[in-house]
Amino acid sequence: MNYTPEEIRKMTFAEFHACLRGFVKANSSAPESVSDADFTRDLADAFRRGER
């Protein structure tokens, strides 16, 4: 599914996490190479730092 920038801005962290994790798993040659816990931690850290 494609989201507009406005739709993404309105997402909760949990919604964005699920969307992004699904994208990573679908487009990775080794989707299980990063654990869900590591992925969640890294994404949360990036959000706190305000990275885009």
mmCIF file with all atom_site columns, C-alpha atoms in Angstrom:
data_model
loop_
_atom_site.group_PDB
_atom_site.id
_atom_site.type_symbol
_atom_site.label_atom_id
_atom_site.label_alt_id
_atom_site.label_comp_id
_atom_site.label_asym_id
_atom_site.label_entity_id
_atom_site.label_seq_id
_atom_site.pdbx_PDB_ins_code
_atom_site.Cartn_x
_atom_site.Cartn_y
_atom_site.Cartn_z
_atom_site.occupancy
_atom_site.B_iso_or_equiv
_atom_site.pdbx_formal_charge
_atom_site.auth_seq_id
_atom_site.auth_comp_id
_atom_site.auth_asym_id
_atom_site.auth_atom_id
_atom_site.pdbx_PDB_model_num
ATOM 1  C CA . MET A 1 1  ? 0.000  0.000   0.000  1.00 0.00 ? 1  MET A CA 1
ATOM 2  C CA . ASN A 1 2  ? 1.225  3.492   -0.770 1.00 0.00 ? 2  ASN A CA 1
ATOM 3  C CA . TYR A 1 3  ? 0.866  6.217   1.826  1.00 0.00 ? 3  TYR A CA 1
ATOM 4  C CA . THR A 1 4  ? 0.935  9.960   1.321  1.00 0.00 ? 4  THR A CA 1
ATOM 5  C CA . PRO A 1 5  ? 3.320  12.025  3.456  1.00 0.00 ? 5  PRO A CA 1
ATOM 6  C CA . GLU A 1 6  ? 0.283  13.362  5.342  1.00 0.00 ? 6  GLU A CA 1
ATOM 7  C CA . GLU A 1 7  ? -0.936 9.834   6.132  1.00 0.00 ? 7  GLU A CA 1
ATOM 8  C CA . ILE A 1 8  ? 2.516  8.887   7.383  1.00 0.00 ? 8  ILE A CA 1
ATOM 9  C CA . ARG A 1 9  ? 2.706  11.966  9.633  1.00 0.00 ? 9  ARG A CA 1
ATOM 10 C CA . LYS A 1 10 ? -0.607 10.968  11.254 1.00 0.00 ? 10 LYS A CA 1
ATOM 11 C CA . MET A 1 11 ? 0.509  7.398   12.000 1.00 0.00 ? 11 MET A CA 1
ATOM 12 C CA . THR A 1 12 ? 1.241  6.302   15.522 1.00 0.00 ? 12 THR A CA 1
ATOM 13 C CA . PHE A 1 13 ? 4.644  4.799   16.195 1.00 0.00 ? 13 PHE A CA 1
ATOM 14 C CA . ALA A 1 14 ? 3.079  1.316   16.257 1.00 0.00 ? 14 ALA A CA 1
ATOM 15 C CA . GLU A 1 15 ? 1.366  1.825   12.893 1.00 0.00 ? 15 GLU A CA 1
ATOM 16 C CA . PHE A 1 16 ? 4.539  3.180   11.306 1.00 0.00 ? 16 PHE A CA 1
ATOM 17 C CA . HIS A 1 17 ? 6.613  0.376   12.820 1.00 0.00 ? 17 HIS A CA 1
ATOM 18 C CA . ALA A 1 18 ? 4.315  -2.301  11.392 1.00 0.00 ? 18 ALA A CA 1
ATOM 19 C CA . CYS A 1 19 ? 4.254  -0.646  7.976  1.00 0.00 ? 19 CYS A CA 1
ATOM 20 C CA . LEU A 1 20 ? 8.017  -0.200  7.797  1.00 0.00 ? 20 LEU A CA 1
ATOM 21 C CA . ARG A 1 21 ? 8.804  -3.656  9.185  1.00 0.00 ? 21 ARG A CA 1
ATOM 22 C CA . GLY A 1 22 ? 6.542  -5.216  6.566  1.00 0.00 ? 22 GLY A CA 1
ATOM 23 C CA . PHE A 1 23 ? 8.330  -3.263  3.846  1.00 0.00 ? 23 PHE A CA 1
ATOM 24 C CA . VAL A 1 24 ? 11.755 -4.327  5.116  1.00 0.00 ? 24 VAL A CA 1
ATOM 25 C CA . LYS A 1 25 ? 10.748 -7.994  5.307  1.00 0.00 ? 25 LYS A CA 1
ATOM 26 C CA . ALA A 1 26 ? 9.243  -7.899  1.810  1.00 0.00 ? 26 ALA A CA 1
ATOM 27 C CA . ASN A 1 27 ? 12.294 -6.228  0.268  1.00 0.00 ? 27 ASN A CA 1
ATOM 28 C CA . SER A 1 28 ? 15.184 -7.839  2.107  1.00 0.00 ? 28 SER A CA 1
ATOM 29 C CA . SER A 1 29 ? 17.307 -10.716 0.930  1.00 0.00 ? 29 SER A CA 1
ATOM 30 C CA . ALA A 1 30 ? 17.600 -11.800 4.592  1.00 0.00 ? 30 ALA A CA 1
ATOM 31 C CA . PRO A 1 31 ? 14.417 -10.520 6.290  1.00 0.00 ? 31 PRO A CA 1
ATOM 32 C CA . GLU A 1 32 ? 15.143 -12.287 9.587  1.00 0.00 ? 32 GLU A CA 1
ATOM 33 C CA . SER A 1 33 ? 18.736 -11.034 9.812  1.00 0.00 ? 33 SER A CA 1
ATOM 34 C CA . VAL A 1 34 ? 17.606 -8.248  12.161 1.00 0.00 ? 34 VAL A CA 1
ATOM 35 C CA . SER A 1 35 ? 15.470 -9.252  15.111 1.00 0.00 ? 35 SER A CA 1
ATOM 36 C CA . ASP A 1 36 ? 12.176 -7.498  15.742 1.00 0.00 ? 36 ASP A CA 1
ATOM 37 C CA . ALA A 1 37 ? 13.566 -6.230  19.060 1.00 0.00 ? 37 ALA A CA 1
ATOM 38 C CA . ASP A 1 38 ? 16.640 -4.692  17.387 1.00 0.00 ? 38 ASP A CA 1
ATOM 39 C CA . PHE A 1 39 ? 14.521 -3.200  14.611 1.00 0.00 ? 39 PHE A CA 1
ATOM 40 C CA . THR A 1 40 ? 12.107 -1.658  17.121 1.00 0.00 ? 40 THR A CA 1
ATOM 41 C CA . ARG A 1 41 ? 14.924 -0.270  19.274 1.00 0.00 ? 41 ARG A CA 1
ATOM 42 C CA . ASP A 1 42 ? 16.729 1.283   16.294 1.00 0.00 ? 42 ASP A CA 1
ATOM 43 C CA . LEU A 1 43 ? 13.526 2.791   14.895 1.00 0.00 ? 43 LEU A CA 1
ATOM 44 C CA . ALA A 1 44 ? 12.563 4.214   18.295 1.00 0.00 ? 44 ALA A CA 1
ATOM 45 C CA . ASP A 1 45 ? 16.048 5.705   18.711 1.00 0.00 ? 45 ASP A CA 1
ATOM 46 C CA . ALA A 1 46 ? 15.793 7.337   15.283 1.00 0.00 ? 46 ALA A CA 1
ATOM 47 C CA . PHE A 1 47 ? 12.374 8.797   16.166 1.00 0.00 ? 47 PHE A CA 1
ATOM 48 C CA . ARG A 1 48 ? 13.723 10.237  19.419 1.00 0.00 ? 48 ARG A CA 1
ATOM 49 C CA . ARG A 1 49 ? 16.620 11.845  17.557 1.00 0.00 ? 49 ARG A CA 1
ATOM 50 C CA . GLY A 1 50 ? 14.244 13.206  14.923 1.00 0.00 ? 50 GLY A CA 1
ATOM 51 C CA . GLU A 1 51 ? 15.944 11.440  12.017 1.00 0.00 ? 51 GLU A CA 1
ATOM 52 C CA . ARG A 1 52 ? 14.195 11.169  8.690  1.00 0.00 ? 52 ARG A CA 1
#
